[in-house]
Coordinates of C-alpha atoms and ligand atoms in Angstrom, one line a residue:
Chain A
M1300 CA 0.0 0.0 0.0
D1301 CA 1.3 3.4 -1.0
L1302 CA 1.2 5.7 2.0
S1303 CA 2.8 8.7 0.3
L1304 CA 0.7 11.7 -0.4
S1305 CA 0.1 13.3 -3.8
D1306 CA 1.4 16.9 -4.2
E1307 CA -2.2 18.1 -4.0
Q1308 CA -2.9 16.1 -0.8
Q1309 CA 0.3 17.5 0.7
L1310 CA -0.7 21.0 -0.1
I1311 CA -4.2 20.4 1.4
V1312 CA -2.7 18.9 4.6
E1313 CA -0.3 21.8 5.0
T1314 CA -3.1 24.3 4.5
V1315 CA -5.3 22.7 7.1
R1316 CA -2.4 22.3 9.5
R1317 CA -1.7 26.0 9.2
F1318 CA -5.4 26.9 9.6
V1319 CA -5.5 24.9 12.9
A1320 CA -2.2 26.4 14.2
D1321 CA -2.9 30.0 13.1
E1322 CA -6.7 30.3 13.6
I1323 CA -8.0 27.7 16.0
V1324 CA -5.3 27.1 18.6
P1325 CA -4.9 30.8 19.4
L1326 CA -8.6 31.3 19.9
E1327 CA -8.8 28.2 22.0
A1328 CA -6.2 29.6 24.4
D1329 CA -8.8 32.1 25.7
L1330 CA -11.8 29.7 25.8
D1331 CA -12.8 27.5 28.6
P1332 CA -11.1 24.1 28.4
D1333 CA -14.4 22.4 27.9
A1334 CA -15.7 24.9 25.4
G1335 CA -17.8 23.6 22.6
A1336 CA -18.1 26.7 20.4
L1337 CA -16.3 29.8 19.2
A1338 CA -17.6 33.3 19.7
P1339 CA -20.0 34.0 16.9
D1340 CA -17.8 36.7 15.2
D1341 CA -14.8 34.3 15.2
F1342 CA -17.0 31.5 13.8
Q1343 CA -18.3 33.7 11.0
R1344 CA -14.9 35.0 10.2
L1345 CA -13.4 31.5 10.0
V1346 CA -16.3 30.1 8.0
A1347 CA -15.6 32.9 5.4
K1348 CA -12.0 31.7 5.3
T1349 CA -12.8 28.0 4.8
K1350 CA -15.3 29.0 2.0
E1351 CA -12.5 31.1 0.4
M1352 CA -10.2 28.1 0.7
G1353 CA -12.9 26.0 -1.1
F1354 CA -13.2 23.6 1.8
Y1355 CA -16.6 24.5 3.2
G1356 CA -19.1 21.6 3.5
L1357 CA -16.4 19.0 3.1
D1358 CA -18.8 16.0 3.4
I1359 CA -21.4 17.2 1.0
P1360 CA -21.3 15.1 -2.2
E1361 CA -20.1 16.9 -5.3
E1362 CA -23.5 16.7 -7.0
F1363 CA -25.0 18.7 -4.0
G1364 CA -22.4 21.4 -4.2
G1365 CA -19.6 20.0 -2.0
P1366 CA -15.9 20.1 -2.9
G1367 CA -15.9 16.6 -4.2
L1368 CA -13.0 15.3 -2.1
D1369 CA -12.0 11.7 -2.3
T1370 CA -12.2 9.7 0.9
T1371 CA -8.4 9.6 1.4
T1372 CA -8.0 13.3 1.2
R1373 CA -11.0 13.7 3.5
A1374 CA -9.3 11.4 6.0
L1375 CA -6.0 13.2 5.7
M1376 CA -7.9 16.5 6.5
A1377 CA -9.7 14.9 9.4
I1378 CA -6.4 13.9 10.9
E1379 CA -5.3 17.6 10.8
M1380 CA -8.6 19.1 11.8
S1381 CA -8.8 17.3 15.2
Q1382 CA -5.4 18.4 16.4
H1383 CA -6.7 20.9 19.0
R1384 CA -8.4 20.8 22.2
A1385 CA -12.1 20.5 21.0
G1386 CA -10.9 18.7 17.9
L1387 CA -12.2 15.3 18.6
Y1388 CA -15.9 16.1 18.6
N1389 CA -15.8 19.5 17.1
P1390 CA -13.0 19.6 14.6
C1391 CA -12.2 23.3 13.9
Y1392 CA -15.4 24.2 15.8
G1393 CA -17.5 23.3 12.7
T1394 CA -15.9 26.1 10.6
F1395 CA -15.6 23.6 7.7
G1396 CA -19.4 23.2 7.6
G1397 CA -21.5 20.1 8.0
A1398 CA -23.2 17.8 5.5
G1399 CA -26.3 16.9 7.5
L1400 CA -27.4 13.4 8.2
A1401 CA -26.1 11.0 5.6
Q1402 CA -29.5 9.3 5.1
L1403 CA -31.0 12.6 3.8
Y1404 CA -29.2 12.1 0.5
E1405 CA -31.4 9.1 -0.1
A1406 CA -34.7 11.2 0.5
T1407 CA -37.3 12.1 -2.0
E1408 CA -36.9 15.4 -3.8
E1409 CA -39.7 16.9 -1.6
Q1410 CA -38.0 15.7 1.5
K1411 CA -34.7 17.1 0.4
E1412 CA -36.3 20.4 -0.2
K1413 CA -37.7 20.3 3.3
Y1414 CA -34.8 18.9 5.3
L1415 CA -31.6 18.4 3.3
Y1416 CA -31.2 21.8 1.5
P1417 CA -32.1 23.9 4.5
T1418 CA -29.5 21.9 6.5
L1419 CA -26.9 22.4 3.9
R1420 CA -27.7 26.2 4.0
G1421 CA -27.3 26.1 7.8
E1422 CA -31.0 26.9 8.4
K1423 CA -32.1 23.7 9.9
R1424 CA -30.4 21.0 12.1
G1425 CA -31.4 17.4 12.4
C1426 CA -30.7 14.7 14.9
F1427 CA -30.4 10.9 14.6
A1428 CA -32.7 8.9 16.8
L1429 CA -31.9 5.2 16.7
T1430 CA -30.7 4.0 20.1
E1431 CA -33.3 3.1 22.7
P1432 CA -33.1 2.2 26.4
S1433 CA -33.4 -1.4 25.2
G1434 CA -30.0 -1.1 23.3
G1435 CA -28.1 0.5 20.6
S1436 CA -25.5 -2.1 19.5
D1437 CA -28.2 -4.2 17.9
P1438 CA -30.9 -1.7 17.1
A1439 CA -32.7 -3.9 14.6
R1440 CA -33.7 -6.2 17.4
A1441 CA -33.8 -3.7 20.2
I1442 CA -36.1 -1.1 18.8
Q1443 CA -39.4 -1.0 20.7
T1444 CA -40.6 2.3 19.5
R1445 CA -43.8 1.2 17.7
G1446 CA -45.6 2.7 14.8
H1447 CA -49.2 1.9 13.9
E1448 CA -51.0 3.0 10.8
D1449 CA -54.1 5.2 11.1
G1450 CA -55.5 6.3 7.9
D1451 CA -52.9 8.3 6.0
Q1452 CA -50.8 8.8 9.1
W1453 CA -48.5 6.8 11.4
V1454 CA -48.7 7.1 15.1
L1455 CA -45.5 6.6 16.9
N1456 CA -45.0 5.7 20.6
G1457 CA -41.8 4.9 22.4
S1458 CA -38.5 6.4 23.6
K1459 CA -34.9 7.0 22.5
L1460 CA -31.9 7.4 24.7
Y1461 CA -28.5 9.2 24.2
I1462 CA -29.7 11.2 21.3
S1463 CA -27.4 14.1 20.6
G1464 CA -28.9 17.5 19.8
A1465 CA -32.6 16.4 20.0
D1466 CA -33.4 19.5 22.1
K1467 CA -32.0 21.9 19.5
A1468 CA -32.9 19.9 16.4
D1469 CA -35.6 21.1 13.9
F1470 CA -36.1 17.6 12.7
A1471 CA -35.3 14.1 13.7
L1472 CA -34.7 10.9 11.8
V1473 CA -36.6 8.4 14.0
F1474 CA -36.5 4.6 13.6
A1475 CA -39.6 2.7 14.6
R1476 CA -40.9 -0.8 14.4
T1477 CA -43.7 -0.9 11.9
S1478 CA -44.3 -4.6 11.4
D1479 CA -44.2 -7.8 13.4
D1480 CA -40.9 -8.8 12.0
P1481 CA -38.6 -8.8 15.0
G1482 CA -35.5 -7.8 13.1
R1483 CA -34.3 -5.3 10.6
N1484 CA -37.1 -5.9 8.1
G1485 CA -39.7 -4.5 10.4
V1486 CA -38.1 -1.1 11.0
T1487 CA -39.0 2.2 9.2
A1488 CA -37.2 5.5 9.2
F1489 CA -39.4 8.6 9.7
L1490 CA -38.4 12.2 9.2
V1491 CA -40.1 14.0 12.0
D1492 CA -40.4 17.8 12.8
T1493 CA -39.5 18.2 16.4
D1494 CA -42.4 20.6 17.0
T1495 CA -44.8 17.7 16.2
P1496 CA -47.1 17.2 19.2
G1497 CA -45.9 14.2 21.1
F1498 CA -42.2 14.7 20.4
N1499 CA -40.8 15.4 23.9
V1500 CA -37.3 15.9 25.1
R1501 CA -37.5 14.3 28.5
R1502 CA -34.1 14.9 30.0
V1503 CA -30.5 15.9 29.5
V1504 CA -28.1 13.0 29.9
H1505 CA -24.7 14.1 31.1
T1506 CA -21.7 12.0 29.9
L1507 CA -17.9 12.1 30.1
R1508 CA -18.2 14.5 27.1
S1509 CA -18.9 17.4 29.3
T1510 CA -19.0 19.9 26.5
H1511 CA -22.2 18.4 25.0
Y1512 CA -24.9 16.3 26.5
A1513 CA -27.1 13.7 25.0
T1514 CA -30.9 13.6 25.6
E1515 CA -33.6 11.1 26.3
I1516 CA -36.7 11.7 24.1
S1517 CA -40.1 10.1 24.0
F1518 CA -42.9 9.9 21.4
D1519 CA -46.3 10.0 22.8
E1520 CA -49.1 9.4 20.3
M1521 CA -46.9 11.3 17.8
R1522 CA -48.6 11.5 14.4
V1523 CA -46.6 11.7 11.2
S1524 CA -47.9 11.6 7.7
K1525 CA -46.9 8.7 5.3
D1526 CA -44.8 11.0 3.2
Q1527 CA -42.5 11.5 6.2
I1528 CA -41.2 8.0 5.7
L1529 CA -37.6 8.0 4.5
G1530 CA -37.0 5.2 2.0
E1531 CA -39.4 2.3 2.0
L1532 CA -41.7 1.1 4.7
N1533 CA -40.0 -1.6 6.8
R1534 CA -36.7 -1.0 5.0
G1535 CA -35.3 1.7 7.4
F1536 CA -32.0 -0.1 7.8
A1537 CA -31.3 -0.4 4.2
I1538 CA -30.7 3.3 3.9
A1539 CA -27.3 4.7 3.3
N1540 CA -25.2 1.8 4.5
D1541 CA -22.4 2.7 2.2
R1542 CA -22.3 6.3 3.4
L1543 CA -22.4 5.2 7.0
S1544 CA -19.4 2.9 6.5
R1545 CA -17.6 5.7 4.7
Q1546 CA -18.2 8.0 7.7
R1547 CA -16.3 5.6 10.0
I1548 CA -13.1 6.6 8.2
P1549 CA -13.0 10.3 9.1
Y1550 CA -14.4 9.3 12.5
A1551 CA -11.3 7.1 12.9
A1552 CA -9.0 9.8 11.5
G1553 CA -10.3 12.3 14.1
C1554 CA -9.2 9.9 16.8
L1555 CA -5.8 9.6 15.2
G1556 CA -5.4 13.4 15.0
A1557 CA -5.7 13.7 18.8
A1558 CA -3.2 10.9 19.3
I1559 CA -0.6 12.5 16.9
K1560 CA -0.8 15.8 18.9
A1561 CA -0.6 14.0 22.2
Q1562 CA 2.5 12.2 21.0
E1563 CA 4.1 15.5 19.8
M1564 CA 3.4 16.9 23.3
A1565 CA 4.8 13.8 25.0
I1566 CA 8.0 13.9 23.0
E1567 CA 8.5 17.7 23.6
W1568 CA 7.9 17.2 27.4
A1569 CA 10.2 14.2 27.6
K1570 CA 13.0 16.1 26.0
N1571 CA 12.8 18.9 28.4
R1572 CA 11.7 17.5 31.7
E1573 CA 14.4 16.3 34.2
T1574 CA 14.0 13.7 36.9
F1575 CA 16.7 11.8 38.8
G1576 CA 19.4 13.8 37.2
G1577 CA 18.5 13.3 33.6
L1578 CA 15.9 14.0 31.0
L1579 CA 12.7 11.8 30.8
A1580 CA 13.7 11.1 27.2
E1581 CA 16.8 9.3 28.5
K1582 CA 14.7 6.9 30.6
Q1583 CA 14.0 3.6 28.9
A1584 CA 10.5 3.3 30.4
V1585 CA 9.6 6.7 28.8
Q1586 CA 11.3 5.8 25.5
W1587 CA 9.2 2.7 25.4
M1588 CA 6.0 4.6 26.0
I1589 CA 6.9 6.9 23.2
V1590 CA 7.7 3.9 20.9
D1591 CA 4.5 2.2 21.8
N1592 CA 2.7 5.4 21.0
E1593 CA 4.4 5.5 17.6
I1594 CA 3.4 1.8 16.9
D1595 CA -0.2 2.6 17.7
I1596 CA -0.3 5.8 15.6
R1597 CA 1.2 4.1 12.6
H1598 CA -1.0 1.1 12.9
A1599 CA -4.1 3.4 13.1
R1600 CA -2.8 5.5 10.2
Y1601 CA -2.3 2.4 8.1
C1602 CA -5.8 1.1 8.7
I1603 CA -7.4 4.4 8.0
L1604 CA -5.6 4.9 4.7
E1605 CA -6.2 1.3 3.6
A1606 CA -9.9 1.8 4.2
A1607 CA -10.0 5.2 2.5
Q1608 CA -8.0 3.9 -0.6
K1609 CA -10.2 0.9 -1.0
A1610 CA -13.3 3.2 -0.8
D1611 CA -11.8 5.5 -3.4
R1612 CA -11.0 2.5 -5.7
G1613 CA -14.6 1.5 -5.5
E1614 CA -13.8 -1.7 -3.8
R1615 CA -15.7 -3.2 -0.8
F1616 CA -14.4 -1.6 2.3
R1617 CA -16.8 -2.6 5.1
T1618 CA -14.2 -4.6 7.0
E1619 CA -11.5 -2.0 6.5
A1620 CA -13.7 0.9 7.8
A1621 CA -14.7 -1.2 10.8
M1622 CA -11.1 -2.1 11.5
A1623 CA -10.0 1.6 11.1
K1624 CA -12.7 2.7 13.6
L1625 CA -11.8 0.0 16.0
V1626 CA -8.0 0.4 15.8
A1627 CA -8.0 4.2 15.7
S1628 CA -10.3 4.7 18.7
E1629 CA -8.5 2.1 20.9
A1630 CA -5.0 3.0 19.9
S1631 CA -5.6 6.7 20.3
G1632 CA -7.0 6.2 23.8
R1633 CA -3.8 4.3 24.7
V1634 CA -1.5 7.0 23.2
V1635 CA -3.3 9.8 25.1
D1636 CA -3.1 7.7 28.3
R1637 CA 0.7 7.2 27.9
A1638 CA 1.1 10.9 27.1
M1639 CA -0.7 11.8 30.3
Q1640 CA 1.6 9.5 32.2
I1641 CA 4.7 11.1 30.7
H1642 CA 3.4 14.6 31.7
G1643 CA 2.9 13.5 35.3
G1644 CA 0.6 15.8 37.3
L1645 CA 0.4 18.3 34.5
G1646 CA -1.2 15.6 32.3
M1647 CA -4.1 15.3 34.7
T1648 CA -4.9 19.1 34.6
K1649 CA -7.1 21.2 32.5
D1650 CA -4.0 23.2 31.6
L1651 CA -3.4 20.7 28.8
P1652 CA -6.0 19.2 26.3
L1653 CA -4.9 15.6 27.2
E1654 CA -7.5 15.1 29.9
R1655 CA -10.3 16.3 27.6
W1656 CA -9.1 13.9 24.8
Y1657 CA -8.8 11.1 27.4
R1658 CA -12.5 11.5 28.4
E1659 CA -13.7 12.0 24.9
L1660 CA -11.7 9.1 23.4
R1661 CA -13.3 6.8 25.9
I1662 CA -16.7 7.6 24.3
R1663 CA -15.2 6.9 20.8
R1664 CA -15.0 3.2 21.7
V1665 CA -18.7 3.0 22.2
G1666 CA -20.1 5.8 19.9
E1667 CA -20.8 4.8 16.2
G1668 CA -20.9 1.2 17.2
P1669 CA -18.8 -0.2 20.1
S1670 CA -15.5 -2.0 19.4
E1671 CA -17.3 -5.4 19.8
V1672 CA -19.8 -4.5 17.1
Q1673 CA -16.9 -3.5 14.8
R1674 CA -15.4 -6.9 15.5
L1675 CA -18.8 -8.5 14.7
I1676 CA -18.9 -6.7 11.4
M1677 CA -15.4 -7.9 10.5
A1678 CA -16.1 -11.4 11.6
R1679 CA -19.1 -11.7 9.4
E1680 CA -17.2 -10.6 6.5
I1681 CA -14.2 -12.8 7.2
L1682 CA -16.1 -15.9 8.2
G1683 CA -18.8 -15.6 5.6
G1684 CA -22.5 -15.7 5.4
S1685 CA -23.3 -18.8 7.4
F1686 CA -21.8 -17.3 10.6
K1687 CA -23.9 -14.1 10.6
Chain B
M1003 CA -37.9 14.5 35.8
A1004 CA -37.2 15.2 39.4
G1005 CA -33.8 16.4 40.6
I1006 CA -32.8 18.5 37.6
R1007 CA -33.8 21.9 39.1
M1008 CA -31.4 23.6 41.5
T1009 CA -33.5 23.7 44.6
K1010 CA -30.9 24.4 47.4
P1011 CA -31.7 27.3 49.7
W1012 CA -30.3 30.7 48.7
V1013 CA -27.2 31.8 50.6
A1014 CA -26.3 35.5 51.0
L1015 CA -23.3 36.4 48.8
S1016 CA -20.5 37.6 51.0
P1017 CA -16.8 37.1 51.4
D1018 CA -17.4 34.6 54.2
S1019 CA -20.0 32.5 52.3
I1020 CA -17.6 32.4 49.3
D1021 CA -14.7 31.4 51.5
A1022 CA -16.6 28.6 52.9
L1023 CA -16.8 26.9 49.4
P1024 CA -14.1 24.6 48.1
A1025 CA -12.1 25.9 45.1
Q1026 CA -13.9 23.6 42.7
L1027 CA -15.5 23.7 39.3
G1028 CA -19.2 24.0 39.2
V1029 CA -22.4 25.9 38.3
Y1030 CA -24.3 28.6 40.2
Q1031 CA -27.4 30.7 40.2
I1032 CA -27.4 34.3 41.3
A1033 CA -30.6 35.9 42.7
N1034 CA -31.9 39.4 43.5
A1035 CA -33.5 40.4 46.8
A1036 CA -36.8 38.8 45.7
N1037 CA -35.1 35.5 45.1
E1038 CA -35.5 35.7 41.4
V1039 CA -32.7 34.2 39.3
T1040 CA -30.8 37.0 37.6
K1041 CA -28.0 34.9 36.2
I1042 CA -26.9 31.3 35.7
G1043 CA -23.1 30.9 35.6
Y1044 CA -20.4 28.3 35.7
A1045 CA -16.9 28.2 37.2
G1046 CA -14.8 26.6 34.5
G1047 CA -11.3 25.4 34.1
R1048 CA -9.8 28.8 33.8
E1049 CA -10.9 30.3 37.1
A1050 CA -8.0 30.6 39.5
F1051 CA -10.0 29.2 42.5
G1052 CA -13.0 27.7 40.8
I1053 CA -16.4 28.6 42.1
R1054 CA -14.9 31.0 44.7
T1055 CA -13.4 33.2 41.9
A1056 CA -16.5 33.1 39.9
L1057 CA -18.7 34.1 42.8
Q1058 CA -16.3 36.8 44.0
R1059 CA -16.8 38.3 40.5
E1060 CA -20.6 38.1 41.0
L1061 CA -20.4 39.7 44.4
D1062 CA -18.3 42.6 42.9
E1063 CA -21.0 43.0 40.2
G1064 CA -23.8 43.4 42.8
G1065 CA -25.1 39.8 43.2
V1066 CA -27.2 39.4 46.3
S1067 CA -27.5 35.6 46.9
F1068 CA -26.4 32.4 45.3
R1069 CA -26.8 28.7 45.3
A1070 CA -24.2 26.4 43.7
E1071 CA -23.3 22.8 42.7
L1072 CA -19.9 21.4 42.3
T1073 CA -19.5 19.5 39.1
H1074 CA -16.9 18.6 36.5
G1075 CA -19.6 18.6 34.0
Y1076 CA -20.1 22.3 34.5
M1077 CA -20.7 23.1 30.8
T1078 CA -23.6 20.6 30.2
R1079 CA -25.1 21.4 33.6
F1080 CA -25.0 25.1 32.8
E1081 CA -26.8 24.5 29.6
E1082 CA -29.3 22.3 31.4
L1083 CA -30.0 25.1 33.9
L1084 CA -30.6 27.5 31.0
M1085 CA -33.0 25.2 29.4
I1086 CA -34.9 24.8 32.7
H1087 CA -35.0 28.6 33.1
M1088 CA -36.3 29.0 29.5
H1089 CA -38.9 26.3 30.2
D1090 CA -40.1 28.2 33.3
H1091 CA -39.9 31.8 32.1
N1092 CA -39.8 31.6 28.3
A1093 CA -36.7 33.8 28.5
L1094 CA -33.1 33.7 29.7
P1095 CA -32.2 35.4 33.0
P1096 CA -31.2 39.1 32.6
G1097 CA -27.5 38.2 33.2
N1098 CA -27.5 35.6 30.4
Q1099 CA -28.9 37.8 27.6
D1100 CA -25.6 37.6 25.8
H1101 CA -25.6 33.8 25.7
A1102 CA -24.8 33.2 22.0
Q1103 CA -25.8 29.5 21.6
K1104 CA -29.2 28.1 20.9
V1105 CA -30.8 26.9 24.1
G1106 CA -32.4 23.6 23.9
R1107 CA -36.1 22.6 24.7
L1108 CA -37.0 20.4 27.5
M1109 CA -40.2 18.8 28.8
I1110 CA -40.3 19.1 32.6
D1111 CA -43.1 17.8 34.9
G1112 CA -45.0 16.6 31.8
A1113 CA -45.2 20.1 30.3
N1114 CA -43.5 21.1 27.1
A1115 CA -42.2 24.6 27.3
T1116 CA -41.2 27.1 24.7
P1117 CA -40.5 26.1 21.2
N1118 CA -36.7 26.2 20.2
T1119 CA -35.7 29.8 20.8
E1120 CA -32.6 31.5 19.6
A1121 CA -31.2 33.4 22.6
S1122 CA -30.8 37.0 21.9
S1123 CA -27.2 38.0 21.5
Ligands
FAD2111 C1 -22.2 10.7 24.0 C2 -23.1 9.8 23.2 C3 -23.8 10.3 22.2 C4 -24.7 9.4 21.4 N1 -25.4 9.9 20.4 C5 -26.3 9.1 19.8 C6 -27.2 9.7 18.8 O1 -27.2 10.9 18.5 N2 -28.1 8.9 18.2 C7 -28.2 7.6 18.5 O2 -29.1 6.9 18.0 N3 -27.4 7.0 19.5 C8 -26.5 7.8 20.1 N4 -25.6 7.2 21.1 C9 -25.8 5.8 21.4 C10 -24.7 4.9 21.0 O3 -24.7 4.7 19.6 C11 -24.9 3.6 21.8 O4 -24.5 3.9 23.1 C12 -24.1 2.5 21.3 O5 -24.6 2.1 20.0 C13 -24.2 1.2 22.2 O6 -25.5 1.0 22.5 P1 -25.9 0.8 24.1 O7 -25.4 1.9 24.8 O8 -27.4 0.5 24.2 O9 -25.2 -0.5 24.5 P2 -25.7 -2.0 24.4 O10 -26.2 -2.3 23.0 O11 -26.5 -2.4 25.6 O12 -24.3 -2.8 24.5 C14 -23.5 -2.7 25.7 C15 -22.1 -3.2 25.5 O13 -22.2 -4.6 25.2 C16 -21.1 -5.0 24.3 N5 -21.7 -5.7 23.1 C17 -22.7 -5.4 22.4 N6 -23.0 -6.2 21.4 C18 -22.0 -7.2 21.6 C19 -21.7 -8.4 20.9 N7 -22.4 -8.8 19.8 N8 -20.6 -9.1 21.3 C20 -19.9 -8.7 22.4 N9 -20.1 -7.6 23.1 C21 -21.2 -6.9 22.7 C22 -20.4 -3.7 23.9 O14 -19.3 -3.6 24.7 C23 -21.4 -2.6 24.3 O15 -20.7 -1.4 24.6 C24 -24.8 8.0 21.8 C25 -24.0 7.5 22.8 C26 -23.2 8.4 23.5 C27 -22.4 7.8 24.7

């Protein structure tokens, strides 16, 4: 596998690296260590810059006006964009724009007019409501939110847990069981306006990610019309699988970015901090931690680029994307942990971004499918159909 | 859902009551003489002595009384308190009028409050 970058990719990586160093990191120095947003003026100024750079709306497909980046270049950018304190969950504070929910690209033209295009213009935001109190790893079987048909409407009842941004969203993509099939062939995806009577945000759920909360929501006799179904009835899980696998690659790359920065910090500290009459960098125990970090970083980088290159060649990349997500989230957690150890007491403080990455990387091993589910995806592909 | 409101008794803001607090991260509410919440705030990771520093600033700015919670999740708890206030009053406290982010919508005690509202900036 060729890991070298093309001239264009090199230029893009350097441009994003400069943007992070010159524009984001200095602003962050004045923000609270757990800040999740820039001041509105700074945000607008930087959005203007990313638009000027031609990078705004990175994940929007080219046919919808996005920059048309290949997956490899997108992953390389994600590695750079997360190299600051808030970078894991809020790379560059969203100044490169969002693409909305991946499933919306599969919507009807009418639904796109109502939800996708306003999202791309920054006028609406959506949330993704899949996980329920009964479980998120295996949603096809766990979903208990129930829809029953009533004339030309569906009436939904049930609840969802850990839903990010439901309290601020204008619409939600809600998955509900609409037939007696206990598995994936009984689930339908609905696009629901959050001001629909019966859509209720029940509570804020506080997590390790103390910058942003999740929510618990309920649907109480919530009526939605039939044209709010996204895709086909009872085929909610078939939507946008390819796009979802593809998303795991920048997700993994974001983890790696934090690890790379943590390693840089650990090396710098080890070369300057003295204990027992010598630099930390001279102690074999510290050297080994730094070497182990490097092994983790290179392993994750390899997996991410392998997945991205396969996706770009149009080959099947489900196993590779799952592996990239698994390896990068776990390896990056170890790297940040070792970097904290090398920094001693300072590593535990909010003076450095390490403690925030440590907390947030822990979530990355569960979010977007826990490590065990990524292993399951790979096992199915490696062992073949009869072991599903 | 019970337990999300801050219901502790109000304490008079004074150098002594501030000194009695640990220098920790957390959230607080400031009230006027009528015990109406005038501001919701947090003591984040950049305060020299956590909630003590933040409340000293509130005292200097004329705050009358306070109640506080110590928490590492001060950012999300702060937002939650803003949501509850918005639910109850359909507006943010006077001291939070410059809050630039959208405040979320929450159903409390079976009642849905305001629609999503963009805080004034
Ligand atoms: C901060 C945060 C934000 C989130 N945002 C959203 C959101 O916006 N929308 C949304 O729908 N969901 C969201 N989630 C939910 C997330 O996707 C789920 O937590 C995740 O899918 C796991 O589901 P669960 O928590 O129900 O765990 P469960 O499904 O109960 O699984 C528990 C654990 O069991 C293990 N496990 C599961 N299956 C297997 C297996 N086959 N073999 C071995 N071990 C297994 C795993 O270790 C797993 O972590 C969010 C979660 C968090 C923490």
